[in-house]
GROMACS .gro file of C-alpha atoms in nm:
model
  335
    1UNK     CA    1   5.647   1.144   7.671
    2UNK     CA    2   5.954   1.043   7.811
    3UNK     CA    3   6.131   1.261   8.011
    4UNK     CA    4   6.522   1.289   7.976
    5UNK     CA    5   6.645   1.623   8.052
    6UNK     CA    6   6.496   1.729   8.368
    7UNK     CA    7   6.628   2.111   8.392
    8UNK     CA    8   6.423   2.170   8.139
    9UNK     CA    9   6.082   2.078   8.329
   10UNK     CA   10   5.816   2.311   8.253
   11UNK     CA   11   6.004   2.557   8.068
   12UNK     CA   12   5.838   2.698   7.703
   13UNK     CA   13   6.023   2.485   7.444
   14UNK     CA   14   6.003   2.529   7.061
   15UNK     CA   15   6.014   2.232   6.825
   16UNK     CA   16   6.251   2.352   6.547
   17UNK     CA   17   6.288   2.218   6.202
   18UNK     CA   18   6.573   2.281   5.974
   19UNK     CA   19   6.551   2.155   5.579
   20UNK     CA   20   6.802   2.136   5.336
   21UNK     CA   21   6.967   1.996   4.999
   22UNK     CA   22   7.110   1.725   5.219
   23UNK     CA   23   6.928   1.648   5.493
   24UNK     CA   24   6.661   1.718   5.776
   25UNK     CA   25   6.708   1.815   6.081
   26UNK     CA   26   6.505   1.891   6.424
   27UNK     CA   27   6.570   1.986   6.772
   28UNK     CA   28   6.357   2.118   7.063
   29UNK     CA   29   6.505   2.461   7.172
   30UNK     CA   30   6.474   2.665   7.481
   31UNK     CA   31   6.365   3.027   7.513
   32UNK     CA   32   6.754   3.092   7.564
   33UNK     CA   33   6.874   2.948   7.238
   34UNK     CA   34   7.018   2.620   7.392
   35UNK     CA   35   6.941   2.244   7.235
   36UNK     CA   36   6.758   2.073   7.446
   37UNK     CA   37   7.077   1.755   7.488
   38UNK     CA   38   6.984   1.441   7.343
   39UNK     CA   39   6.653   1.600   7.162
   40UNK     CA   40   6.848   1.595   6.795
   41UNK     CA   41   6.733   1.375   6.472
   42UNK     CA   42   6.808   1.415   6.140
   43UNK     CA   43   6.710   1.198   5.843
   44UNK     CA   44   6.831   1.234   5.449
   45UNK     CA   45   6.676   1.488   5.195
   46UNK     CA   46   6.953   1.448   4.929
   47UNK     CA   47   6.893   1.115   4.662
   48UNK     CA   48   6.549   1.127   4.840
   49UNK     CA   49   6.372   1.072   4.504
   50UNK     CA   50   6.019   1.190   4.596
   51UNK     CA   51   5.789   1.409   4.797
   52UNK     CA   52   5.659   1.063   4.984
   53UNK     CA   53   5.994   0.963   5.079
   54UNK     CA   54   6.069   1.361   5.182
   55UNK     CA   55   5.743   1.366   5.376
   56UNK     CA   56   5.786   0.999   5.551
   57UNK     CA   57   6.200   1.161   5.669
   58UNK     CA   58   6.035   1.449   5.776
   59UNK     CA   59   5.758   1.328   5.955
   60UNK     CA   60   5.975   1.031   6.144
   61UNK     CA   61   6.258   1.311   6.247
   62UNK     CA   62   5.984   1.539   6.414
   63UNK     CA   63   5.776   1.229   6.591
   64UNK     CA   64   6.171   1.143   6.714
   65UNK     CA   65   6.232   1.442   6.839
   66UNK     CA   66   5.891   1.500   7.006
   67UNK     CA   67   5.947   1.172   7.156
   68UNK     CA   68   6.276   1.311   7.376
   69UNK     CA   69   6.088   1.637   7.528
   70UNK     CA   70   6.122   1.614   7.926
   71UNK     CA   71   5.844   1.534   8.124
   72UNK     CA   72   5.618   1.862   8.205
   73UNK     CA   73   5.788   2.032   7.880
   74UNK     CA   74   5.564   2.300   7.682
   75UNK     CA   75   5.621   2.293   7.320
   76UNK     CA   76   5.481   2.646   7.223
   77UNK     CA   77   5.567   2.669   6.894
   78UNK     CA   78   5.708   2.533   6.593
   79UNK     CA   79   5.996   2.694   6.371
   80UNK     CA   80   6.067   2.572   5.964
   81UNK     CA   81   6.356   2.701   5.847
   82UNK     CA   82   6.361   2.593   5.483
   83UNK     CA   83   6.584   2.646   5.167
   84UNK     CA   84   6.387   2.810   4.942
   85UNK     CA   85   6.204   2.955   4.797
   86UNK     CA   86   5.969   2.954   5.018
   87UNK     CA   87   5.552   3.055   4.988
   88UNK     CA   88   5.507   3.193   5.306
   89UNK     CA   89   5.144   3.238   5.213
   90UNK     CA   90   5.071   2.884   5.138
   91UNK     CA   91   5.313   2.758   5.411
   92UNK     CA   92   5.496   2.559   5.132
   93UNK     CA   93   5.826   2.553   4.947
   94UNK     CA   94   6.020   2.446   4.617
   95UNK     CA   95   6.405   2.420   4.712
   96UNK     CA   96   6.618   2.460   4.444
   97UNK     CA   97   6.808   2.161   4.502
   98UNK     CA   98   6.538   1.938   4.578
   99UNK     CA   99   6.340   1.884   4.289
  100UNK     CA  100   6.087   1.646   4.484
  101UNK     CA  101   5.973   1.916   4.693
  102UNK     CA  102   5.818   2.151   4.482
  103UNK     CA  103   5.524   2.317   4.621
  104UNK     CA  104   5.617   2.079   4.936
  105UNK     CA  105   5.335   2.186   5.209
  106UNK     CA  106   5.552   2.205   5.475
  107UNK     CA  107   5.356   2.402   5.743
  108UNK     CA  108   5.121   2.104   5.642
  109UNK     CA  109   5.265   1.861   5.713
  110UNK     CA  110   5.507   1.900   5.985
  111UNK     CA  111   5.156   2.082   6.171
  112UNK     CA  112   5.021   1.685   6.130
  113UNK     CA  113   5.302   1.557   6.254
  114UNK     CA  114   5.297   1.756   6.570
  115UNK     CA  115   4.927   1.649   6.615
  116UNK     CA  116   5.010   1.265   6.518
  117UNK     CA  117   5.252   1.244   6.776
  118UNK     CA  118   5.090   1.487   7.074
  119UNK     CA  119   4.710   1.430   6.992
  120UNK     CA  120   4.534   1.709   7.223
  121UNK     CA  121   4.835   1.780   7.419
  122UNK     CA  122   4.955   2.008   7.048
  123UNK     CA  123   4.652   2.252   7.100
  124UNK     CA  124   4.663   2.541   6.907
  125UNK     CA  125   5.071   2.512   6.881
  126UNK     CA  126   5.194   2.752   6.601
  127UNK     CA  127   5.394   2.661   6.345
  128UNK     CA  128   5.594   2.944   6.166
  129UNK     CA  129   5.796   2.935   5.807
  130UNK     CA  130   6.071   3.090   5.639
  131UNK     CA  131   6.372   3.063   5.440
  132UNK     CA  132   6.664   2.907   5.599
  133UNK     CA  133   6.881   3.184   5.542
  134UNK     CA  134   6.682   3.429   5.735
  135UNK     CA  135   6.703   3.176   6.032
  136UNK     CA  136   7.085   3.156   6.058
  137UNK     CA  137   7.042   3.555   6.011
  138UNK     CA  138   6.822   3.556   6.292
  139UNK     CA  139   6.999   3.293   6.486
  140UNK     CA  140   7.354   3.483   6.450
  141UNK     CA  141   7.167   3.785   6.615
  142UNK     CA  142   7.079   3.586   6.880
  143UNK     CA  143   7.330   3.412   6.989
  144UNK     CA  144   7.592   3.448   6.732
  145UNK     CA  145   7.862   3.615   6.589
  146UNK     CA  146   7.645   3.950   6.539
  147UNK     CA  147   7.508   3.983   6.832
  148UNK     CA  148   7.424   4.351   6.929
  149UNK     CA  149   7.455   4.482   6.571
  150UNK     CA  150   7.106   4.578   6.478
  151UNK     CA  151   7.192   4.569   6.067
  152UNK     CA  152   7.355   4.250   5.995
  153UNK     CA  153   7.368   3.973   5.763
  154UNK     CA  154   7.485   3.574   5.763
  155UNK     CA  155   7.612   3.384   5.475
  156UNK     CA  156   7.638   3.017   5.500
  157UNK     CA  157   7.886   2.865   5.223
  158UNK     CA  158   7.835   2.493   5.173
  159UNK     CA  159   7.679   2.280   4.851
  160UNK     CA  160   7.491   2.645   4.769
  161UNK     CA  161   7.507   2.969   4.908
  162UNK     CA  162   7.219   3.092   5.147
  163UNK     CA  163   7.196   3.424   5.347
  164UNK     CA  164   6.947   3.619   5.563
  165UNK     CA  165   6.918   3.993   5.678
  166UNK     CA  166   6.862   4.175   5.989
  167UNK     CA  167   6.768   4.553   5.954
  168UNK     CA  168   6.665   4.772   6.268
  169UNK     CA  169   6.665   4.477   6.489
  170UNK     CA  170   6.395   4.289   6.294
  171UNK     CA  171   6.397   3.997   6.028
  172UNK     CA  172   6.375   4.102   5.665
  173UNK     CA  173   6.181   3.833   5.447
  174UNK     CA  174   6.033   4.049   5.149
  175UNK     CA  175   5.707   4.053   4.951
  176UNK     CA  176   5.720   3.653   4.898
  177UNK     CA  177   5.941   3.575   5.199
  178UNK     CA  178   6.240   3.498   4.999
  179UNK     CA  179   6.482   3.805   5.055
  180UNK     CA  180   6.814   3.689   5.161
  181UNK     CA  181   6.853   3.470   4.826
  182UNK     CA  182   7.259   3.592   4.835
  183UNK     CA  183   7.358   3.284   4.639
  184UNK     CA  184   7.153   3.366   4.336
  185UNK     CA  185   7.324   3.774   4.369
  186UNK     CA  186   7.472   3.805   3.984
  187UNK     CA  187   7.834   3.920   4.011
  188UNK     CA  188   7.895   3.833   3.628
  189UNK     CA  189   7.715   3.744   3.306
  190UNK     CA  190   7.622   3.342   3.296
  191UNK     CA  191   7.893   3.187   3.099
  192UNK     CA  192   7.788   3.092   2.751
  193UNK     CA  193   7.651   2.769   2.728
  194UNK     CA  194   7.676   2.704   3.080
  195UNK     CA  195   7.422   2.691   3.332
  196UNK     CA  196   7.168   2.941   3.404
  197UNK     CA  197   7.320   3.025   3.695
  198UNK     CA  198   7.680   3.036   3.638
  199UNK     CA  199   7.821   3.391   3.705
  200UNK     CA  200   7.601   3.390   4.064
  201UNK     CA  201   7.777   3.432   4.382
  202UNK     CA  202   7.632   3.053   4.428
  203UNK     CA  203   7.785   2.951   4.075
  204UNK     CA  204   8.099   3.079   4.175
  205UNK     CA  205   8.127   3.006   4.537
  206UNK     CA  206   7.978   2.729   4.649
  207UNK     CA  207   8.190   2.399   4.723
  208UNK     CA  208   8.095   2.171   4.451
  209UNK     CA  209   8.149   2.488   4.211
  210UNK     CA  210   8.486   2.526   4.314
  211UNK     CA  211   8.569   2.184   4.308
  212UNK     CA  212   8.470   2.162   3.949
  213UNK     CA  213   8.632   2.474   3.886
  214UNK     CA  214   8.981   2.328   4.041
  215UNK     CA  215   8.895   2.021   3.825
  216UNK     CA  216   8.873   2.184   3.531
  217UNK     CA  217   9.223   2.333   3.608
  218UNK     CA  218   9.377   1.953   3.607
  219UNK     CA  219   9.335   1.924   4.008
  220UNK     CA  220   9.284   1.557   4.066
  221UNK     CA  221   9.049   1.565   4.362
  222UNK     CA  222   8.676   1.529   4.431
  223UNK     CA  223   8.559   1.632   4.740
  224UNK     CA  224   8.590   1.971   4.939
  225UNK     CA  225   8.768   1.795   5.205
  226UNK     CA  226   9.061   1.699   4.975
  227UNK     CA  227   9.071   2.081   4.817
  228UNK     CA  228   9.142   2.178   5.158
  229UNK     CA  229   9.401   1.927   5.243
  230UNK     CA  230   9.546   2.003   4.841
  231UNK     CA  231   9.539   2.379   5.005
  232UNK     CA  232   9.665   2.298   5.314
  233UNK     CA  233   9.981   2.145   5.110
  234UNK     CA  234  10.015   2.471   4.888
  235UNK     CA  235   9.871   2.337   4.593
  236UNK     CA  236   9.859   2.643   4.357
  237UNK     CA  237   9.522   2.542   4.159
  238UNK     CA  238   9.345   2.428   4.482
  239UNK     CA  239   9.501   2.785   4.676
  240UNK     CA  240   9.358   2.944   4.338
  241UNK     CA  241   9.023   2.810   4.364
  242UNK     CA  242   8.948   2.870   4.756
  243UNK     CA  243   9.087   3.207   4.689
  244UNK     CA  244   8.767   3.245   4.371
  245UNK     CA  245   8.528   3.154   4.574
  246UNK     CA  246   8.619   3.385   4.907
  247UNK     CA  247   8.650   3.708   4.659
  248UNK     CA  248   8.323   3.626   4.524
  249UNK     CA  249   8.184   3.584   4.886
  250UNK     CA  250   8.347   3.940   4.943
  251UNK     CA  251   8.270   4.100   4.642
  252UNK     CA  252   7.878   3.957   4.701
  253UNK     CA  253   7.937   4.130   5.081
  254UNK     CA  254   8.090   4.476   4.948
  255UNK     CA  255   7.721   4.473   4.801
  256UNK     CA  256   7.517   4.465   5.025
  257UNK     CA  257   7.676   4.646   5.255
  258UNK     CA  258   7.686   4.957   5.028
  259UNK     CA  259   7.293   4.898   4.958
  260UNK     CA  260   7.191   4.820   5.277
  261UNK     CA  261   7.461   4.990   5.540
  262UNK     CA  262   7.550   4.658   5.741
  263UNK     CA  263   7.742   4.666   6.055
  264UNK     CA  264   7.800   4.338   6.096
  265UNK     CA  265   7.854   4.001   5.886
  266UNK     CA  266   7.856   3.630   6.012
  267UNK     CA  267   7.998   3.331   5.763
  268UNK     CA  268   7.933   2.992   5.802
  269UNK     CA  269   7.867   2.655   5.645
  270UNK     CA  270   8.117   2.372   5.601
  271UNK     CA  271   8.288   2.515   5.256
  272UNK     CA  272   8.379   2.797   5.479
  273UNK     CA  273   8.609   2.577   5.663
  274UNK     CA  274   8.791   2.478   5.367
  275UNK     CA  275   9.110   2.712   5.476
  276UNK     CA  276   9.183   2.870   5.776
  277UNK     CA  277   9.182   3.176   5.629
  278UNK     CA  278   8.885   3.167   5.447
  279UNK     CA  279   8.720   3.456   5.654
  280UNK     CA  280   9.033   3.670   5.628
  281UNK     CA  281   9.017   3.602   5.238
  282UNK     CA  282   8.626   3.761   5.213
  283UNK     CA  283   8.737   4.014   5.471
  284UNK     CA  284   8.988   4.124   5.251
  285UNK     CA  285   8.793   4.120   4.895
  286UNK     CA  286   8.524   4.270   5.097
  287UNK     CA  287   8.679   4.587   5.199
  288UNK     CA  288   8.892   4.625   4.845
  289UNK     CA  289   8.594   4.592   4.686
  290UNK     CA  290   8.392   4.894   4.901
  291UNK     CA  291   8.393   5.227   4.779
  292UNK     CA  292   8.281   5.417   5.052
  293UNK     CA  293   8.414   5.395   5.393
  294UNK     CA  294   8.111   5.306   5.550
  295UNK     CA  295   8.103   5.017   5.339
  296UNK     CA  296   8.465   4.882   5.415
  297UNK     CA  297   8.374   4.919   5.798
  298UNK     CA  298   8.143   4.611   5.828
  299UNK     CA  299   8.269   4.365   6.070
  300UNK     CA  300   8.260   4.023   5.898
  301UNK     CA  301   8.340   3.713   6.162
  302UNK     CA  302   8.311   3.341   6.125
  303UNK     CA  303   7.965   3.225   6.287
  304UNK     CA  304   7.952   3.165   6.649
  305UNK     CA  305   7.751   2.875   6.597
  306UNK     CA  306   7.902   2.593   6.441
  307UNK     CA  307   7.649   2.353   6.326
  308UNK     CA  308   7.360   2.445   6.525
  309UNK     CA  309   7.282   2.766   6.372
  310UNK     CA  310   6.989   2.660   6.171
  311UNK     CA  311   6.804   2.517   6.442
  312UNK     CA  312   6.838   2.769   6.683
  313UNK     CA  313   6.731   2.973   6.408
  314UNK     CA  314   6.412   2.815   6.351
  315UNK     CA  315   6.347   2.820   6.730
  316UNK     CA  316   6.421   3.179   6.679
  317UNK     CA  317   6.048   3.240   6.486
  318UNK     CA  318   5.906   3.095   6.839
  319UNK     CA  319   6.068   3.254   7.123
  320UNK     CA  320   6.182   3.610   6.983
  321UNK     CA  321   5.911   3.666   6.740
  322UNK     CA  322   5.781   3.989   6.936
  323UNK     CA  323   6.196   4.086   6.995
  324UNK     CA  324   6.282   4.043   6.593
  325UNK     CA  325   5.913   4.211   6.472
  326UNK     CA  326   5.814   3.871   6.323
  327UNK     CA  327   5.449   3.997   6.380
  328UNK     CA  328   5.264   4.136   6.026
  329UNK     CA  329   5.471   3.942   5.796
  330UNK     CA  330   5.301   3.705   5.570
  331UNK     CA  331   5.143   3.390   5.725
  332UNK     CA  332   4.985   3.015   5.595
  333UNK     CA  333   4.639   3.135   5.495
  334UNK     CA  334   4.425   2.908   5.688
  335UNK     CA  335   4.271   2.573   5.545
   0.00000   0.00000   0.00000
């Protein structure tokens, strides 16, 4: 392997692998949360029309990335973050918007391309699952935006809506591994006629949801990036329409905080950078929406991760699985 970052000789790296609607993405990750510079690859998911076009993207970005480690490097694990669901019992998943990848064998696969590329070198390297959401949750904990709060929650706002939990300290993924499915949180009765999930905080909230919603209103845009300039300019149906989709995000916060007690909330994804004050928005439907005062005291922030959330995230099931009580939880069963 080629070496290319040389403070990072011999230290315990994780390979970590983030999947999504759009695209795939891998990094190796130190045992402090940092990319490794210059060990980044991504490859398309989205208009990918089939699992052997998924696998072939996935494969290539983890060989690339495995490719960069510095000389001396330990890989010691592997992280999948994932949208989901996710079957953390077969070590597959089925995201919603990726049709292709139903019953996708993730653990699988990405565990043969680690051995491809590293032939004896990958030993017994684990490789651990779960849903994307729970790896921003875990990530924001880390190094984030909720860092010290021990019951916490992210919410990433983008083409859908994902989130993860953090209770006591440790990861929650539920009986299946899929708890932290936010978007898909019913704040209304579907509409009639419209899609089955129309009324969720996801059918409501999500960028290309409130683009069509502005639309449908006689806005003349078509992308995200143009609802935020139309906002920017005071347009009252675009100003309308970021304003929907932050209440929902609030309302969808108000929640869970009453059910679960949360101290402390991170938002992120690129539709949450459609106004800058999108976060003040959900802060405020959040807390008008509480009835208790414990529920209108959550802290709710803008990530403190940009972009690189999900990876470190993912790197997050290597390096803190003893810290975030990963142990116990549902594994691949093995072949």
């Amino acid at each position: 392997m080629v070496g290319t970052h040389p403070s990072h000789h011999g230290s315990p790296l994780a390979l970590a692998v983030d999947i999504g609607g759009t695209k795939v993405a891998a990094a190796l990750v130190d045992d402090h949360g940092f990319l490794v510079p210059g060990s980044t690859a991504r490859a398309a998911t989205g208009g990918v029309g089939n699992a052997a076009g998924l696998t072939h993207n996935i494969v290539g970005v983890v060989a690339d990335v495995l490719r960069t480690a510095p000389r001396g490097a330990r890989i010691v694990g592997v992280g999948i973050g994932s949208a989901g669901p996710v079957d953390l019992a077969r070590g597959a998943v089925s995201p919603k918007n990726l049709a292709a990848l139903d019953r996708f064998p993730v653990v699988d696969v990405v565990a043969a391309a680690v051995r491809a590329e590293q032939g004896d070198d990958s030993g017994d390297v684990p490789v651990v699952l779960r849903l994307d959401g729970t790896c921003i949750a875990l990530a924001e904990r880390w190094r984030g935006a909720n860092r010290g709060a021990r019951h916490s929650m992210a919410i990433v706002v983008s083409t859908g809506v994902g989130g993860g939990i953090i209770l006591d300290g440790a990861m929650v993924s539920g009986a299946s591994g899929n708890a932290g499915h936010i978007g898909q949180l019913r704040l209304r009765p579907a509409d009639a006629g419209g899609p089955s999930d129309s009324g969720t905080l996801e059918g409501i909230a999500a960028g290309p949801r409130t683009v069509a919603w502005a639309q449908s209103r006689r806005w003349l845009g078509q992308t995200g990036e143009q609802l935020a300039a139309s906002y920017a300019d005071g347009d009252p149906v675009a100003r309308a329409a970021v304003r929907r989709s932050a209440e929902a995000v609030g309302l969808a916060i108000s929640n869970v905080t009453t059910l679960l007690d949360l101290e402390a909330v991170a938002i992120g994804g690129g539709f949450a950078n459609v106004a800058p004050d999108y976060v003040d928005l959900v802060r405020a439907a959040a807390e008008e929406s509480a009835l208790f005062p414990y529920a209108s005291a959550v802290t709710i922030r803008p990530t403190g991760l940009a972009g690189d959330g999900p990876l470190i995230g993912a790197a997050a099931l290597v390096h803190r699985a003893s810290d975030l009580a990963l142990r116990g939880t549902v594994e691949p069963e093995p072949a």
